[in-house]
Short mmCIF file of N, CA and C in Angstrom, two decimals:
data_model
loop_
_atom_site.label_atom_id
_atom_site.label_comp_id
_atom_site.label_asym_id
_atom_site.label_seq_id
_atom_site.Cartn_x
_atom_site.Cartn_y
_atom_site.Cartn_z
N MET A 1 6.68 10.16 31.08
CA MET A 1 6.52 10.04 29.64
C MET A 1 7.90 10.03 29.01
N GLY A 2 8.21 8.99 28.25
CA GLY A 2 9.51 8.88 27.61
C GLY A 2 9.65 9.83 26.44
N ILE A 3 10.87 9.98 26.01
CA ILE A 3 11.13 10.88 24.88
C ILE A 3 10.46 10.37 23.62
N GLY A 4 10.45 9.06 23.42
CA GLY A 4 9.80 8.49 22.23
C GLY A 4 8.32 8.77 22.20
N LYS A 5 7.64 8.61 23.35
CA LYS A 5 6.20 8.89 23.41
C LYS A 5 5.92 10.37 23.22
N GLN A 6 6.77 11.20 23.80
CA GLN A 6 6.59 12.64 23.65
C GLN A 6 6.82 13.08 22.20
N ALA A 7 7.81 12.51 21.55
CA ALA A 7 8.08 12.85 20.15
C ALA A 7 6.92 12.38 19.27
N LYS A 8 6.38 11.19 19.56
CA LYS A 8 5.24 10.68 18.80
C LYS A 8 4.03 11.60 18.97
N ARG A 9 3.79 12.04 20.20
CA ARG A 9 2.66 12.93 20.46
C ARG A 9 2.82 14.26 19.72
N ILE A 10 4.02 14.79 19.73
CA ILE A 10 4.27 16.05 19.02
C ILE A 10 4.09 15.85 17.52
N LEU A 11 4.61 14.75 16.99
CA LEU A 11 4.48 14.47 15.55
C LEU A 11 3.01 14.32 15.15
N ILE A 12 2.25 13.59 15.93
CA ILE A 12 0.82 13.40 15.64
C ILE A 12 0.08 14.73 15.74
N THR A 13 0.42 15.53 16.73
CA THR A 13 -0.23 16.84 16.90
C THR A 13 0.07 17.76 15.72
N VAL A 14 1.32 17.80 15.31
CA VAL A 14 1.71 18.66 14.19
C VAL A 14 1.05 18.18 12.89
N ALA A 15 1.10 16.87 12.63
CA ALA A 15 0.48 16.34 11.42
C ALA A 15 -1.03 16.58 11.42
N GLY A 16 -1.68 16.35 12.55
CA GLY A 16 -3.12 16.58 12.65
C GLY A 16 -3.47 18.04 12.43
N ALA A 17 -2.67 18.93 13.03
CA ALA A 17 -2.92 20.37 12.87
C ALA A 17 -2.73 20.81 11.42
N ILE A 18 -1.70 20.28 10.76
CA ILE A 18 -1.47 20.63 9.35
C ILE A 18 -2.63 20.14 8.49
N LEU A 19 -3.05 18.88 8.69
CA LEU A 19 -4.19 18.36 7.93
C LEU A 19 -5.45 19.19 8.18
N LEU A 20 -5.67 19.56 9.42
CA LEU A 20 -6.85 20.36 9.77
C LEU A 20 -6.81 21.73 9.10
N VAL A 21 -5.68 22.41 9.16
CA VAL A 21 -5.56 23.74 8.56
C VAL A 21 -5.68 23.67 7.04
N VAL A 22 -5.00 22.70 6.42
CA VAL A 22 -5.09 22.55 4.96
C VAL A 22 -6.51 22.20 4.57
N GLY A 23 -7.16 21.34 5.35
CA GLY A 23 -8.55 20.98 5.07
C GLY A 23 -9.48 22.18 5.14
N VAL A 24 -9.29 23.02 6.14
CA VAL A 24 -10.12 24.22 6.26
C VAL A 24 -9.86 25.15 5.07
N LEU A 25 -8.61 25.29 4.67
CA LEU A 25 -8.31 26.10 3.49
C LEU A 25 -8.96 25.53 2.23
N LEU A 26 -8.98 24.21 2.13
CA LEU A 26 -9.55 23.57 0.94
C LEU A 26 -11.08 23.57 0.96
N LEU A 27 -11.68 24.01 2.05
CA LEU A 27 -13.14 24.17 2.04
C LEU A 27 -13.55 25.29 1.09
N VAL A 28 -12.67 26.28 0.93
CA VAL A 28 -12.96 27.38 0.02
C VAL A 28 -12.14 27.32 -1.27
N LEU A 29 -11.08 26.53 -1.27
CA LEU A 29 -10.27 26.33 -2.46
C LEU A 29 -10.63 24.97 -3.06
N PRO A 30 -10.25 24.72 -4.31
CA PRO A 30 -10.57 23.40 -4.88
C PRO A 30 -9.77 22.30 -4.20
N GLY A 31 -10.47 21.32 -3.70
CA GLY A 31 -9.80 20.21 -3.05
C GLY A 31 -10.71 19.49 -2.09
N PRO A 32 -10.23 18.40 -1.54
CA PRO A 32 -11.03 17.57 -0.64
C PRO A 32 -11.00 18.07 0.80
N GLY A 33 -11.53 19.25 1.03
CA GLY A 33 -11.44 19.90 2.33
C GLY A 33 -12.00 19.09 3.49
N LEU A 34 -13.24 18.63 3.36
CA LEU A 34 -13.87 17.92 4.46
C LEU A 34 -13.13 16.64 4.83
N LEU A 35 -12.62 15.94 3.85
CA LEU A 35 -11.90 14.70 4.14
C LEU A 35 -10.59 14.98 4.86
N LEU A 36 -9.93 16.07 4.51
CA LEU A 36 -8.70 16.42 5.22
C LEU A 36 -9.00 16.93 6.62
N VAL A 37 -10.09 17.67 6.78
CA VAL A 37 -10.50 18.10 8.13
C VAL A 37 -10.77 16.86 8.97
N LEU A 38 -11.47 15.89 8.40
CA LEU A 38 -11.75 14.64 9.12
C LEU A 38 -10.46 13.92 9.49
N ALA A 39 -9.52 13.81 8.56
CA ALA A 39 -8.25 13.14 8.85
C ALA A 39 -7.49 13.86 9.97
N GLY A 40 -7.47 15.18 9.91
CA GLY A 40 -6.81 15.95 10.96
C GLY A 40 -7.48 15.77 12.31
N LEU A 41 -8.80 15.79 12.32
CA LEU A 41 -9.53 15.58 13.58
C LEU A 41 -9.28 14.19 14.15
N LEU A 42 -9.26 13.18 13.27
CA LEU A 42 -9.02 11.82 13.75
C LEU A 42 -7.63 11.70 14.38
N LEU A 43 -6.63 12.31 13.77
CA LEU A 43 -5.29 12.28 14.35
C LEU A 43 -5.25 13.02 15.69
N LEU A 44 -5.83 14.21 15.70
CA LEU A 44 -5.81 15.00 16.93
C LEU A 44 -6.62 14.35 18.04
N ALA A 45 -7.73 13.72 17.69
CA ALA A 45 -8.58 13.07 18.69
C ALA A 45 -7.87 11.86 19.31
N SER A 46 -6.93 11.27 18.57
CA SER A 46 -6.18 10.15 19.15
C SER A 46 -5.30 10.61 20.31
N GLU A 47 -4.93 11.87 20.32
CA GLU A 47 -4.11 12.43 21.40
C GLU A 47 -4.91 13.30 22.36
N PHE A 48 -5.99 13.88 21.86
CA PHE A 48 -6.82 14.78 22.67
C PHE A 48 -8.27 14.30 22.62
N PRO A 49 -8.66 13.43 23.55
CA PRO A 49 -9.98 12.79 23.51
C PRO A 49 -11.17 13.76 23.49
N LYS A 50 -11.01 14.97 23.98
CA LYS A 50 -12.13 15.93 23.97
C LYS A 50 -12.55 16.32 22.56
N LEU A 51 -11.68 16.10 21.59
CA LEU A 51 -12.00 16.43 20.20
C LEU A 51 -12.86 15.36 19.52
N GLU A 52 -13.02 14.21 20.17
CA GLU A 52 -13.79 13.11 19.56
C GLU A 52 -15.24 13.50 19.28
N ARG A 53 -15.78 14.43 20.04
CA ARG A 53 -17.19 14.82 19.80
C ARG A 53 -17.38 15.52 18.46
N TYR A 54 -16.30 16.03 17.87
CA TYR A 54 -16.40 16.70 16.58
C TYR A 54 -16.22 15.73 15.41
N VAL A 55 -15.71 14.55 15.68
CA VAL A 55 -15.38 13.61 14.61
C VAL A 55 -16.63 13.11 13.88
N ASP A 56 -17.63 12.64 14.62
CA ASP A 56 -18.81 12.05 13.97
C ASP A 56 -19.56 13.04 13.07
N PRO A 57 -19.83 14.28 13.51
CA PRO A 57 -20.53 15.19 12.59
C PRO A 57 -19.72 15.49 11.32
N VAL A 58 -18.41 15.65 11.46
CA VAL A 58 -17.57 15.91 10.28
C VAL A 58 -17.52 14.67 9.41
N ARG A 59 -17.42 13.48 10.02
CA ARG A 59 -17.40 12.23 9.25
C ARG A 59 -18.69 12.09 8.44
N ASP A 60 -19.83 12.36 9.07
CA ASP A 60 -21.11 12.25 8.37
C ASP A 60 -21.17 13.18 7.17
N ARG A 61 -20.76 14.44 7.36
CA ARG A 61 -20.79 15.40 6.25
C ARG A 61 -19.79 15.02 5.16
N ALA A 62 -18.61 14.57 5.55
CA ALA A 62 -17.58 14.19 4.56
C ALA A 62 -18.03 12.99 3.75
N MET A 63 -18.61 12.00 4.40
CA MET A 63 -19.07 10.81 3.68
C MET A 63 -20.24 11.14 2.76
N LYS A 64 -21.12 12.02 3.22
CA LYS A 64 -22.24 12.44 2.37
C LYS A 64 -21.73 13.17 1.14
N ALA A 65 -20.76 14.07 1.34
CA ALA A 65 -20.19 14.80 0.21
C ALA A 65 -19.46 13.85 -0.75
N ALA A 66 -18.76 12.86 -0.20
CA ALA A 66 -18.06 11.89 -1.05
C ALA A 66 -19.05 11.08 -1.87
N GLU A 67 -20.16 10.68 -1.25
CA GLU A 67 -21.17 9.90 -1.97
C GLU A 67 -21.88 10.75 -3.03
N GLU A 68 -22.13 12.02 -2.71
CA GLU A 68 -22.78 12.89 -3.68
C GLU A 68 -21.88 13.16 -4.88
N SER A 69 -20.57 13.13 -4.66
CA SER A 69 -19.65 13.42 -5.77
C SER A 69 -19.69 12.35 -6.85
N VAL A 70 -20.18 11.16 -6.52
CA VAL A 70 -20.26 10.08 -7.51
C VAL A 70 -21.71 9.60 -7.68
N SER A 71 -22.66 10.45 -7.37
CA SER A 71 -24.06 10.04 -7.40
C SER A 71 -24.63 9.97 -8.82
N SER A 72 -23.99 10.60 -9.78
CA SER A 72 -24.49 10.55 -11.15
C SER A 72 -23.30 10.57 -12.12
N PRO A 73 -23.51 10.04 -13.31
CA PRO A 73 -22.42 10.07 -14.31
C PRO A 73 -21.96 11.49 -14.63
N LEU A 74 -22.89 12.45 -14.57
CA LEU A 74 -22.52 13.84 -14.85
C LEU A 74 -21.55 14.38 -13.80
N ARG A 75 -21.81 14.07 -12.54
CA ARG A 75 -20.91 14.52 -11.46
C ARG A 75 -19.55 13.84 -11.59
N ILE A 76 -19.54 12.56 -11.92
CA ILE A 76 -18.27 11.85 -12.09
C ILE A 76 -17.48 12.48 -13.24
N ALA A 77 -18.17 12.74 -14.35
CA ALA A 77 -17.51 13.37 -15.50
C ALA A 77 -16.96 14.75 -15.13
N GLY A 78 -17.73 15.52 -14.37
CA GLY A 78 -17.26 16.84 -13.93
C GLY A 78 -16.03 16.74 -13.04
N SER A 79 -16.02 15.76 -12.15
CA SER A 79 -14.87 15.57 -11.28
C SER A 79 -13.64 15.13 -12.07
N VAL A 80 -13.83 14.25 -13.03
CA VAL A 80 -12.71 13.80 -13.87
C VAL A 80 -12.16 14.98 -14.67
N LEU A 81 -13.07 15.79 -15.24
CA LEU A 81 -12.62 16.97 -16.00
C LEU A 81 -11.87 17.96 -15.10
N ALA A 82 -12.36 18.15 -13.87
CA ALA A 82 -11.66 19.04 -12.94
C ALA A 82 -10.27 18.49 -12.61
N GLY A 83 -10.17 17.18 -12.43
CA GLY A 83 -8.86 16.57 -12.17
C GLY A 83 -7.91 16.71 -13.33
N LEU A 84 -8.43 16.52 -14.53
CA LEU A 84 -7.60 16.69 -15.72
C LEU A 84 -7.18 18.15 -15.90
N ALA A 85 -8.08 19.07 -15.57
CA ALA A 85 -7.75 20.51 -15.66
C ALA A 85 -6.65 20.86 -14.65
N LEU A 86 -6.74 20.31 -13.43
CA LEU A 86 -5.69 20.56 -12.43
C LEU A 86 -4.36 19.98 -12.90
N LEU A 87 -4.40 18.80 -13.47
CA LEU A 87 -3.18 18.16 -13.97
C LEU A 87 -2.55 19.00 -15.08
N ALA A 88 -3.38 19.42 -16.03
CA ALA A 88 -2.88 20.25 -17.14
C ALA A 88 -2.35 21.58 -16.63
N ALA A 89 -3.07 22.20 -15.70
CA ALA A 89 -2.62 23.47 -15.14
C ALA A 89 -1.28 23.31 -14.43
N GLY A 90 -1.12 22.19 -13.73
CA GLY A 90 0.15 21.94 -13.05
C GLY A 90 1.31 21.82 -14.02
N ILE A 91 1.08 21.15 -15.12
CA ILE A 91 2.13 21.01 -16.13
C ILE A 91 2.45 22.36 -16.76
N VAL A 92 1.39 23.11 -17.06
CA VAL A 92 1.59 24.44 -17.66
C VAL A 92 2.34 25.35 -16.68
N TRP A 93 1.90 25.40 -15.42
CA TRP A 93 2.56 26.28 -14.45
C TRP A 93 3.98 25.84 -14.16
N GLY A 94 4.25 24.57 -14.32
CA GLY A 94 5.62 24.10 -14.10
C GLY A 94 6.56 24.41 -15.24
N THR A 95 6.01 24.56 -16.44
CA THR A 95 6.88 24.72 -17.61
C THR A 95 6.89 26.13 -18.20
N VAL A 96 5.81 26.87 -18.08
CA VAL A 96 5.73 28.21 -18.69
C VAL A 96 6.19 29.24 -17.66
N LYS A 97 7.32 29.86 -17.93
CA LYS A 97 7.94 30.78 -16.97
C LYS A 97 7.29 32.16 -16.92
N SER A 98 6.47 32.52 -17.90
CA SER A 98 5.90 33.86 -17.94
C SER A 98 4.62 33.98 -17.10
N LEU A 99 4.14 32.90 -16.54
CA LEU A 99 2.92 32.93 -15.73
C LEU A 99 3.22 33.41 -14.31
N PRO A 100 2.24 34.05 -13.66
CA PRO A 100 2.47 34.44 -12.27
C PRO A 100 2.63 33.19 -11.39
N PHE A 101 3.56 33.25 -10.45
CA PHE A 101 3.86 32.14 -9.54
C PHE A 101 4.27 30.88 -10.30
N SER A 102 4.91 31.06 -11.47
CA SER A 102 5.29 29.89 -12.27
C SER A 102 6.44 29.15 -11.60
N GLY A 103 6.57 27.93 -11.98
CA GLY A 103 7.62 27.07 -11.43
C GLY A 103 7.03 25.76 -10.95
N TRP A 104 7.91 24.83 -10.62
CA TRP A 104 7.44 23.51 -10.25
C TRP A 104 6.86 23.44 -8.84
N SER A 105 7.11 24.45 -8.01
CA SER A 105 6.47 24.43 -6.69
C SER A 105 4.96 24.60 -6.85
N THR A 106 4.54 25.53 -7.67
CA THR A 106 3.11 25.70 -7.94
C THR A 106 2.59 24.55 -8.79
N GLY A 107 3.33 24.19 -9.82
CA GLY A 107 2.91 23.12 -10.71
C GLY A 107 2.74 21.80 -9.99
N SER A 108 3.69 21.47 -9.13
CA SER A 108 3.61 20.19 -8.42
C SER A 108 2.45 20.18 -7.42
N SER A 109 2.13 21.32 -6.82
CA SER A 109 0.99 21.34 -5.90
C SER A 109 -0.33 21.14 -6.66
N LEU A 110 -0.42 21.69 -7.87
CA LEU A 110 -1.61 21.46 -8.70
C LEU A 110 -1.69 20.00 -9.15
N ILE A 111 -0.57 19.43 -9.52
CA ILE A 111 -0.56 18.02 -9.92
C ILE A 111 -0.92 17.13 -8.74
N LEU A 112 -0.38 17.43 -7.57
CA LEU A 112 -0.71 16.66 -6.37
C LEU A 112 -2.21 16.77 -6.06
N SER A 113 -2.78 17.96 -6.25
CA SER A 113 -4.22 18.13 -6.04
C SER A 113 -5.02 17.24 -6.98
N SER A 114 -4.56 17.12 -8.23
CA SER A 114 -5.28 16.27 -9.18
C SER A 114 -5.16 14.80 -8.79
N VAL A 115 -4.00 14.39 -8.33
CA VAL A 115 -3.82 13.00 -7.90
C VAL A 115 -4.73 12.70 -6.70
N ILE A 116 -4.79 13.61 -5.75
CA ILE A 116 -5.66 13.44 -4.59
C ILE A 116 -7.11 13.39 -5.03
N LEU A 117 -7.49 14.26 -5.95
CA LEU A 117 -8.88 14.25 -6.44
C LEU A 117 -9.22 12.92 -7.08
N PHE A 118 -8.34 12.40 -7.93
CA PHE A 118 -8.60 11.11 -8.58
C PHE A 118 -8.66 9.97 -7.55
N ALA A 119 -7.75 9.99 -6.59
CA ALA A 119 -7.76 8.94 -5.56
C ALA A 119 -9.06 8.98 -4.76
N LEU A 120 -9.49 10.16 -4.38
CA LEU A 120 -10.73 10.28 -3.61
C LEU A 120 -11.95 9.95 -4.46
N LEU A 121 -11.90 10.26 -5.72
CA LEU A 121 -13.01 9.92 -6.61
C LEU A 121 -13.13 8.40 -6.74
N ILE A 122 -12.02 7.72 -6.91
CA ILE A 122 -12.04 6.26 -6.99
C ILE A 122 -12.52 5.66 -5.67
N TRP A 123 -12.02 6.18 -4.56
CA TRP A 123 -12.44 5.70 -3.24
C TRP A 123 -13.94 5.90 -3.05
N SER A 124 -14.44 7.08 -3.39
CA SER A 124 -15.87 7.38 -3.24
C SER A 124 -16.71 6.46 -4.11
N TYR A 125 -16.28 6.25 -5.34
CA TYR A 125 -17.02 5.39 -6.26
C TYR A 125 -17.10 3.96 -5.72
N ARG A 126 -15.96 3.44 -5.27
CA ARG A 126 -15.95 2.08 -4.73
C ARG A 126 -16.82 1.96 -3.49
N ARG A 127 -16.79 2.97 -2.65
CA ARG A 127 -17.59 2.97 -1.42
C ARG A 127 -19.08 2.95 -1.75
N VAL A 128 -19.50 3.81 -2.66
CA VAL A 128 -20.92 3.86 -3.05
C VAL A 128 -21.33 2.56 -3.73
N LYS A 129 -20.46 2.05 -4.60
CA LYS A 129 -20.77 0.81 -5.31
C LYS A 129 -20.93 -0.35 -4.32
N SER A 130 -20.05 -0.46 -3.34
CA SER A 130 -20.16 -1.55 -2.36
C SER A 130 -21.41 -1.41 -1.51
N ARG A 131 -21.78 -0.17 -1.17
CA ARG A 131 -23.03 0.03 -0.41
C ARG A 131 -24.25 -0.36 -1.22
N ARG A 132 -24.24 -0.03 -2.50
CA ARG A 132 -25.37 -0.41 -3.35
C ARG A 132 -25.47 -1.92 -3.49
N GLU A 133 -24.33 -2.58 -3.60
CA GLU A 133 -24.33 -4.05 -3.69
C GLU A 133 -24.82 -4.68 -2.40
N GLU A 134 -24.45 -4.09 -1.25
CA GLU A 134 -24.93 -4.61 0.04
C GLU A 134 -26.45 -4.45 0.15
N LYS A 135 -26.97 -3.32 -0.31
CA LYS A 135 -28.42 -3.10 -0.26
C LYS A 135 -29.15 -4.05 -1.20
N ALA A 136 -28.55 -4.34 -2.35
CA ALA A 136 -29.18 -5.24 -3.32
C ALA A 136 -29.24 -6.66 -2.77
N VAL A 137 -28.24 -7.08 -2.01
CA VAL A 137 -28.20 -8.42 -1.45
C VAL A 137 -29.21 -8.56 -0.31
N SER A 138 -29.39 -7.49 0.50
CA SER A 138 -30.29 -7.58 1.65
C SER A 138 -31.74 -7.56 1.29
#
């Protein structure tokens, strides 16, 4: 095994482990936990084939959760409001020094969470919309 292949394997393992751990943390914190767990598993399974048996069940649950998040206008509105609240909180935590854990490290993580939420919301909406269009054509 060459140094390049070994470095790639280590990089993929570290990135997959980080995504997996952050995803598990986001299962209880606000964020796209299942999708990050899925991303971490997919990366790790590319290097460790025994993990592939966990990919399909997590993929099924993550896709179901993504579809449910855009299943009604009320859920979409709630997700948009949550994203806007995260964005506002990030700006406040970045600028107001009297808050606990204030500063741009906390603020930027909240803003990043809102960007991820909006990106996943758009992705979920497009996915559900395309599936509905496919069903209507068939």
